[in-house]
Amino acid sequence: MSNYCNIATGHPTHRLYHDTEYGFPTTNECELFERLTLEIFQAGLSWLIVLKKREQLKRAFRGFDVNHVSRFTKSDIELLKSDPSIIRNQLKIEATVYNASVIKAFRKSHGGFSNWLMSQHPKNSKEWSVLFKQYFKFTGAVVVNEFLLSTGYLPGAHSENCPIASIISGIKPPWQNQKV
């Protein structure tokens, strides 16, 4: 269970994300890639820092368009490392470019990132973490768990007494919409 509901009450930036995005199911590739990237960039930092840098990260990573990011070169990575408006961690930047290539490959193998995620159900947090490590870079257990909670692929993003939990409970998770 995430403690995010308690954090969200303290800052307007947290509250907006909590109330409109966190835990809401999505199958949109750009949104999924963005959330994975934001969770990676959050490692070792506060979530508030990442949310405050979100628009700059979105600009730097071309709207989290997998096609664009997967084609980034070493020169592009060097430019990003020198951009003071973003979090300038070389390993995280390189992981983002690599992960875009993985997601792009999922289009051929599964019809997209969302389909790949849906094809893995059901899994617990540990199983998801092991799976992500096989494909992606910079995806430790916390990154994977928060990514899956934030995008609705794992339940428990909100505490039971959180008003957003009742809204989300009325939305069908993506894997329940699969055609069998």
PDB file of C-alpha atoms in Angstrom:
ATOM      1  CA  MET A   1       0.000   0.000   0.000  1.00  0.00           C
ATOM      2  CA  SER A   2       1.362   3.385  -0.968  1.00  0.00           C
ATOM      3  CA  ASN A   3       1.689   6.239   1.502  1.00  0.00           C
ATOM      4  CA  TYR A   4       1.263   8.698  -1.335  1.00  0.00           C
ATOM      5  CA  CYS A   5      -2.185   9.801  -0.117  1.00  0.00           C
ATOM      6  CA  ASN A   6      -0.585  11.282   3.004  1.00  0.00           C
ATOM      7  CA  ILE A   7       2.177  13.032   1.041  1.00  0.00           C
ATOM      8  CA  ALA A   8      -0.274  14.497  -1.461  1.00  0.00           C
ATOM      9  CA  THR A   9      -2.071  16.540   1.167  1.00  0.00           C
ATOM     10  CA  GLY A  10       1.038  18.638   1.820  1.00  0.00           C
ATOM     11  CA  HIS A  11       1.842  20.319  -1.491  1.00  0.00           C
ATOM     12  CA  PRO A  12      -0.361  21.506  -4.403  1.00  0.00           C
ATOM     13  CA  THR A  13       1.903  19.846  -6.980  1.00  0.00           C
ATOM     14  CA  HIS A  14       1.546  16.510  -5.174  1.00  0.00           C
ATOM     15  CA  ARG A  15      -2.183  16.981  -4.767  1.00  0.00           C
ATOM     16  CA  LEU A  16      -2.817  17.622  -8.454  1.00  0.00           C
ATOM     17  CA  TYR A  17      -0.852  14.523  -9.497  1.00  0.00           C
ATOM     18  CA  HIS A  18      -2.473  12.429  -6.747  1.00  0.00           C
ATOM     19  CA  ASP A  19      -6.011  13.515  -7.589  1.00  0.00           C
ATOM     20  CA  THR A  20      -5.825  13.295 -11.383  1.00  0.00           C
ATOM     21  CA  GLU A  21      -3.172  10.747 -12.386  1.00  0.00           C
ATOM     22  CA  TYR A  22      -1.753   8.539  -9.648  1.00  0.00           C
ATOM     23  CA  GLY A  23      -3.328   5.092  -9.814  1.00  0.00           C
ATOM     24  CA  PHE A  24      -5.574   5.930 -12.759  1.00  0.00           C
ATOM     25  CA  PRO A  25      -5.273   3.162 -15.361  1.00  0.00           C
ATOM     26  CA  THR A  26      -3.673   4.104 -18.666  1.00  0.00           C
ATOM     27  CA  THR A  27      -2.736   2.252 -21.814  1.00  0.00           C
ATOM     28  CA  ASN A  28      -1.294   5.300 -23.599  1.00  0.00           C
ATOM     29  CA  GLU A  29       2.297   4.558 -24.623  1.00  0.00           C
ATOM     30  CA  CYS A  30       3.599   8.111 -24.073  1.00  0.00           C
ATOM     31  CA  GLU A  31       2.001   8.236 -20.616  1.00  0.00           C
ATOM     32  CA  LEU A  32       3.401   4.836 -19.679  1.00  0.00           C
ATOM     33  CA  PHE A  33       6.869   5.769 -20.899  1.00  0.00           C
ATOM     34  CA  GLU A  34       6.675   9.091 -19.080  1.00  0.00           C
ATOM     35  CA  ARG A  35       5.645   7.456 -15.793  1.00  0.00           C
ATOM     36  CA  LEU A  36       8.395   4.849 -16.045  1.00  0.00           C
ATOM     37  CA  THR A  37      10.925   7.580 -16.779  1.00  0.00           C
ATOM     38  CA  LEU A  38       9.695   9.807 -13.941  1.00  0.00           C
ATOM     39  CA  GLU A  39       9.953   6.907 -11.503  1.00  0.00           C
ATOM     40  CA  ILE A  40      13.503   6.240 -12.694  1.00  0.00           C
ATOM     41  CA  PHE A  41      14.435   9.891 -12.287  1.00  0.00           C
ATOM     42  CA  GLN A  42      12.886   9.900  -8.810  1.00  0.00           C
ATOM     43  CA  ALA A  43      15.266   7.224  -7.513  1.00  0.00           C
ATOM     44  CA  GLY A  44      17.295   8.863  -4.756  1.00  0.00           C
ATOM     45  CA  LEU A  45      15.350  12.132  -4.978  1.00  0.00           C
ATOM     46  CA  SER A  46      12.042  13.423  -3.681  1.00  0.00           C
ATOM     47  CA  TRP A  47       8.961  12.971  -5.820  1.00  0.00           C
ATOM     48  CA  LEU A  48       8.292  16.695  -5.485  1.00  0.00           C
ATOM     49  CA  ILE A  49      11.587  17.497  -7.248  1.00  0.00           C
ATOM     50  CA  VAL A  50      10.622  15.202 -10.116  1.00  0.00           C
ATOM     51  CA  LEU A  51       7.137  16.684 -10.403  1.00  0.00           C
ATOM     52  CA  LYS A  52       8.607  20.189 -10.470  1.00  0.00           C
ATOM     53  CA  LYS A  53      10.986  19.131 -13.284  1.00  0.00           C
ATOM     54  CA  ARG A  54       8.310  17.177 -15.140  1.00  0.00           C
ATOM     55  CA  GLU A  55       7.609  19.703 -17.886  1.00  0.00           C
ATOM     56  CA  GLN A  56      11.316  20.185 -18.561  1.00  0.00           C
ATOM     57  CA  LEU A  57      11.810  16.405 -18.706  1.00  0.00           C
ATOM     58  CA  LYS A  58       8.857  16.157 -21.076  1.00  0.00           C
ATOM     59  CA  ARG A  59      10.451  18.775 -23.331  1.00  0.00           C
ATOM     60  CA  ALA A  60      13.893  17.148 -23.135  1.00  0.00           C
ATOM     61  CA  PHE A  61      12.496  13.711 -23.998  1.00  0.00           C
ATOM     62  CA  ARG A  62      10.315  14.996 -26.846  1.00  0.00           C
ATOM     63  CA  GLY A  63       6.980  14.477 -25.118  1.00  0.00           C
ATOM     64  CA  PHE A  64       8.096  10.976 -24.174  1.00  0.00           C
ATOM     65  CA  ASP A  65       7.633   9.902 -27.759  1.00  0.00           C
ATOM     66  CA  VAL A  66       9.300   6.490 -27.959  1.00  0.00           C
ATOM     67  CA  ASN A  67      10.204   6.922 -31.636  1.00  0.00           C
ATOM     68  CA  HIS A  68      12.148  10.128 -30.977  1.00  0.00           C
ATOM     69  CA  VAL A  69      13.834   9.045 -27.759  1.00  0.00           C
ATOM     70  CA  SER A  70      14.908   5.646 -29.101  1.00  0.00           C
ATOM     71  CA  ARG A  71      16.909   7.492 -31.779  1.00  0.00           C
ATOM     72  CA  PHE A  72      18.814   9.728 -29.346  1.00  0.00           C
ATOM     73  CA  THR A  73      22.543   9.660 -30.000  1.00  0.00           C
ATOM     74  CA  LYS A  74      25.518  10.105 -27.701  1.00  0.00           C
ATOM     75  CA  SER A  75      25.473  13.778 -28.696  1.00  0.00           C
ATOM     76  CA  ASP A  76      21.840  14.078 -27.599  1.00  0.00           C
ATOM     77  CA  ILE A  77      22.713  12.447 -24.279  1.00  0.00           C
ATOM     78  CA  GLU A  78      25.617  14.859 -23.795  1.00  0.00           C
ATOM     79  CA  LEU A  79      23.289  17.809 -24.457  1.00  0.00           C
ATOM     80  CA  LEU A  80      20.826  16.496 -21.888  1.00  0.00           C
ATOM     81  CA  LYS A  81      23.605  16.043 -19.348  1.00  0.00           C
ATOM     82  CA  SER A  82      24.406  19.744 -19.705  1.00  0.00           C
ATOM     83  CA  ASP A  83      20.777  20.944 -19.486  1.00  0.00           C
ATOM     84  CA  PRO A  84      20.343  22.589 -16.059  1.00  0.00           C
ATOM     85  CA  SER A  85      16.549  22.528 -16.357  1.00  0.00           C
ATOM     86  CA  ILE A  86      16.398  18.732 -15.953  1.00  0.00           C
ATOM     87  CA  ILE A  87      17.809  16.142 -13.562  1.00  0.00           C
ATOM     88  CA  ARG A  88      21.220  15.533 -15.124  1.00  0.00           C
ATOM     89  CA  ASN A  89      22.036  11.982 -14.160  1.00  0.00           C
ATOM     90  CA  GLN A  90      23.858  10.211 -16.971  1.00  0.00           C
ATOM     91  CA  LEU A  91      22.742   6.711 -15.967  1.00  0.00           C
ATOM     92  CA  LYS A  92      19.097   7.777 -15.791  1.00  0.00           C
ATOM     93  CA  ILE A  93      19.295   9.588 -19.126  1.00  0.00           C
ATOM     94  CA  GLU A  94      20.957   6.597 -20.797  1.00  0.00           C
ATOM     95  CA  ALA A  95      18.404   4.242 -19.231  1.00  0.00           C
ATOM     96  CA  THR A  96      15.584   6.355 -20.645  1.00  0.00           C
ATOM     97  CA  VAL A  97      16.991   6.129 -24.165  1.00  0.00           C
ATOM     98  CA  TYR A  98      17.578   2.390 -23.820  1.00  0.00           C
ATOM     99  CA  ASN A  99      14.100   1.828 -22.353  1.00  0.00           C
ATOM    100  CA  ALA A 100      12.529   3.678 -25.285  1.00  0.00           C
ATOM    101  CA  SER A 101      14.137   1.095 -27.581  1.00  0.00           C
ATOM    102  CA  VAL A 102      12.725  -1.730 -25.468  1.00  0.00           C
ATOM    103  CA  ILE A 103       9.240  -0.235 -25.621  1.00  0.00           C
ATOM    104  CA  LYS A 104       9.571   0.234 -29.362  1.00  0.00           C
ATOM    105  CA  ALA A 105      10.475  -3.469 -29.680  1.00  0.00           C
ATOM    106  CA  PHE A 106       7.309  -4.362 -27.730  1.00  0.00           C
ATOM    107  CA  ARG A 107       5.307  -2.944 -30.631  1.00  0.00           C
ATOM    108  CA  LYS A 108       6.574  -5.786 -32.812  1.00  0.00           C
ATOM    109  CA  SER A 109       6.464  -8.536 -30.215  1.00  0.00           C
ATOM    110  CA  HIS A 110       3.219  -7.599 -28.396  1.00  0.00           C
ATOM    111  CA  GLY A 111       1.562  -4.742 -30.263  1.00  0.00           C
ATOM    112  CA  GLY A 112       2.867  -2.176 -27.738  1.00  0.00           C
ATOM    113  CA  PHE A 113       3.996  -1.525 -24.178  1.00  0.00           C
ATOM    114  CA  SER A 114       0.499  -1.689 -22.733  1.00  0.00           C
ATOM    115  CA  ASN A 115      -0.168  -5.041 -24.395  1.00  0.00           C
ATOM    116  CA  TRP A 116       3.123  -6.355 -23.045  1.00  0.00           C
ATOM    117  CA  LEU A 117       2.134  -5.232 -19.542  1.00  0.00           C
ATOM    118  CA  MET A 118      -1.340  -6.757 -19.876  1.00  0.00           C
ATOM    119  CA  SER A 119       0.082 -10.042 -21.164  1.00  0.00           C
ATOM    120  CA  GLN A 120       2.051 -10.427 -17.924  1.00  0.00           C
ATOM    121  CA  HIS A 121      -0.942 -10.500 -15.574  1.00  0.00           C
ATOM    122  CA  PRO A 122      -1.269 -11.673 -12.920  1.00  0.00           C
ATOM    123  CA  LYS A 123       2.056 -11.049 -11.153  1.00  0.00           C
ATOM    124  CA  ASN A 124       2.983  -9.873  -7.688  1.00  0.00           C
ATOM    125  CA  SER A 125       5.419  -6.997  -7.061  1.00  0.00           C
ATOM    126  CA  LYS A 126       8.478  -9.265  -6.825  1.00  0.00           C
ATOM    127  CA  GLU A 127       7.634 -11.078 -10.061  1.00  0.00           C
ATOM    128  CA  TRP A 128       7.127  -7.753 -11.837  1.00  0.00           C
ATOM    129  CA  SER A 129      10.470  -6.507 -10.549  1.00  0.00           C
ATOM    130  CA  VAL A 130      12.300  -9.586 -11.825  1.00  0.00           C
ATOM    131  CA  LEU A 131      10.576  -9.271 -15.204  1.00  0.00           C
ATOM    132  CA  PHE A 132      11.403  -5.572 -15.594  1.00  0.00           C
ATOM    133  CA  LYS A 133      15.058  -6.213 -14.782  1.00  0.00           C
ATOM    134  CA  GLN A 134      15.157  -8.664 -17.703  1.00  0.00           C
ATOM    135  CA  TYR A 135      14.115  -5.965 -20.170  1.00  0.00           C
ATOM    136  CA  PHE A 136      14.714  -2.469 -18.808  1.00  0.00           C
ATOM    137  CA  LYS A 137      17.540  -0.480 -17.245  1.00  0.00           C
ATOM    138  CA  PHE A 138      17.422   1.327 -13.895  1.00  0.00           C
ATOM    139  CA  THR A 139      14.309  -0.529 -12.765  1.00  0.00           C
ATOM    140  CA  GLY A 140      14.742  -1.601  -9.180  1.00  0.00           C
ATOM    141  CA  ALA A 141      11.897  -2.948  -7.082  1.00  0.00           C
ATOM    142  CA  VAL A 142      10.704   0.465  -5.864  1.00  0.00           C
ATOM    143  CA  VAL A 143      10.765   2.009  -9.352  1.00  0.00           C
ATOM    144  CA  VAL A 144       8.803  -0.912 -10.818  1.00  0.00           C
ATOM    145  CA  ASN A 145       6.287  -1.045  -7.978  1.00  0.00           C
ATOM    146  CA  GLU A 146       5.588   2.700  -8.096  1.00  0.00           C
ATOM    147  CA  PHE A 147       5.348   2.659 -11.886  1.00  0.00           C
ATOM    148  CA  LEU A 148       2.775  -0.140 -11.774  1.00  0.00           C
ATOM    149  CA  LEU A 149       0.820   1.508  -8.956  1.00  0.00           C
ATOM    150  CA  SER A 150       0.830   4.881 -10.687  1.00  0.00           C
ATOM    151  CA  THR A 151      -0.462   3.465 -13.974  1.00  0.00           C
ATOM    152  CA  GLY A 152      -3.115   1.157 -12.539  1.00  0.00           C
ATOM    153  CA  TYR A 153      -1.383  -2.138 -13.312  1.00  0.00           C
ATOM    154  CA  LEU A 154      -1.075  -2.932  -9.602  1.00  0.00           C
ATOM    155  CA  PRO A 155      -3.802  -2.155  -7.078  1.00  0.00           C
ATOM    156  CA  GLY A 156      -3.187  -0.205  -3.886  1.00  0.00           C
ATOM    157  CA  ALA A 157      -2.152   3.223  -5.115  1.00  0.00           C
ATOM    158  CA  HIS A 158      -4.570   4.869  -2.683  1.00  0.00           C
ATOM    159  CA  SER A 159      -5.516   4.050   0.874  1.00  0.00           C
ATOM    160  CA  GLU A 160      -9.090   2.892   1.411  1.00  0.00           C
ATOM    161  CA  ASN A 161     -10.107   6.144   3.107  1.00  0.00           C
ATOM    162  CA  CYS A 162      -8.745   8.273   0.251  1.00  0.00           C
ATOM    163  CA  PRO A 163     -11.591   9.775  -1.833  1.00  0.00           C
ATOM    164  CA  ILE A 164      -9.652   9.058  -5.036  1.00  0.00           C
ATOM    165  CA  ALA A 165      -9.704   5.321  -4.246  1.00  0.00           C
ATOM    166  CA  SER A 166     -13.465   5.235  -4.759  1.00  0.00           C
ATOM    167  CA  ILE A 167     -13.116   6.968  -8.136  1.00  0.00           C
ATOM    168  CA  ILE A 168     -10.450   4.536  -9.302  1.00  0.00           C
ATOM    169  CA  SER A 169     -12.379   1.524  -8.037  1.00  0.00           C
ATOM    170  CA  GLY A 170     -15.033   2.340 -10.636  1.00  0.00           C
ATOM    171  CA  ILE A 171     -12.507   2.194 -13.493  1.00  0.00           C
ATOM    172  CA  LYS A 172     -11.745  -1.173 -15.044  1.00  0.00           C
ATOM    173  CA  PRO A 173      -8.016  -2.005 -14.953  1.00  0.00           C
ATOM    174  CA  PRO A 174      -6.471  -2.314 -18.442  1.00  0.00           C
ATOM    175  CA  TRP A 175      -5.861  -6.064 -18.220  1.00  0.00           C
ATOM    176  CA  GLN A 176      -9.579  -6.657 -17.609  1.00  0.00           C
ATOM    177  CA  ASN A 177     -10.313  -5.088 -21.007  1.00  0.00           C
ATOM    178  CA  GLN A 178      -8.179  -7.672 -22.839  1.00  0.00           C
ATOM    179  CA  LYS A 179      -9.754  -9.759 -25.546  1.00  0.00           C
ATOM    180  CA  VAL A 180      -9.170 -13.422 -24.840  1.00  0.00           C
TER     181      VAL A 180
END
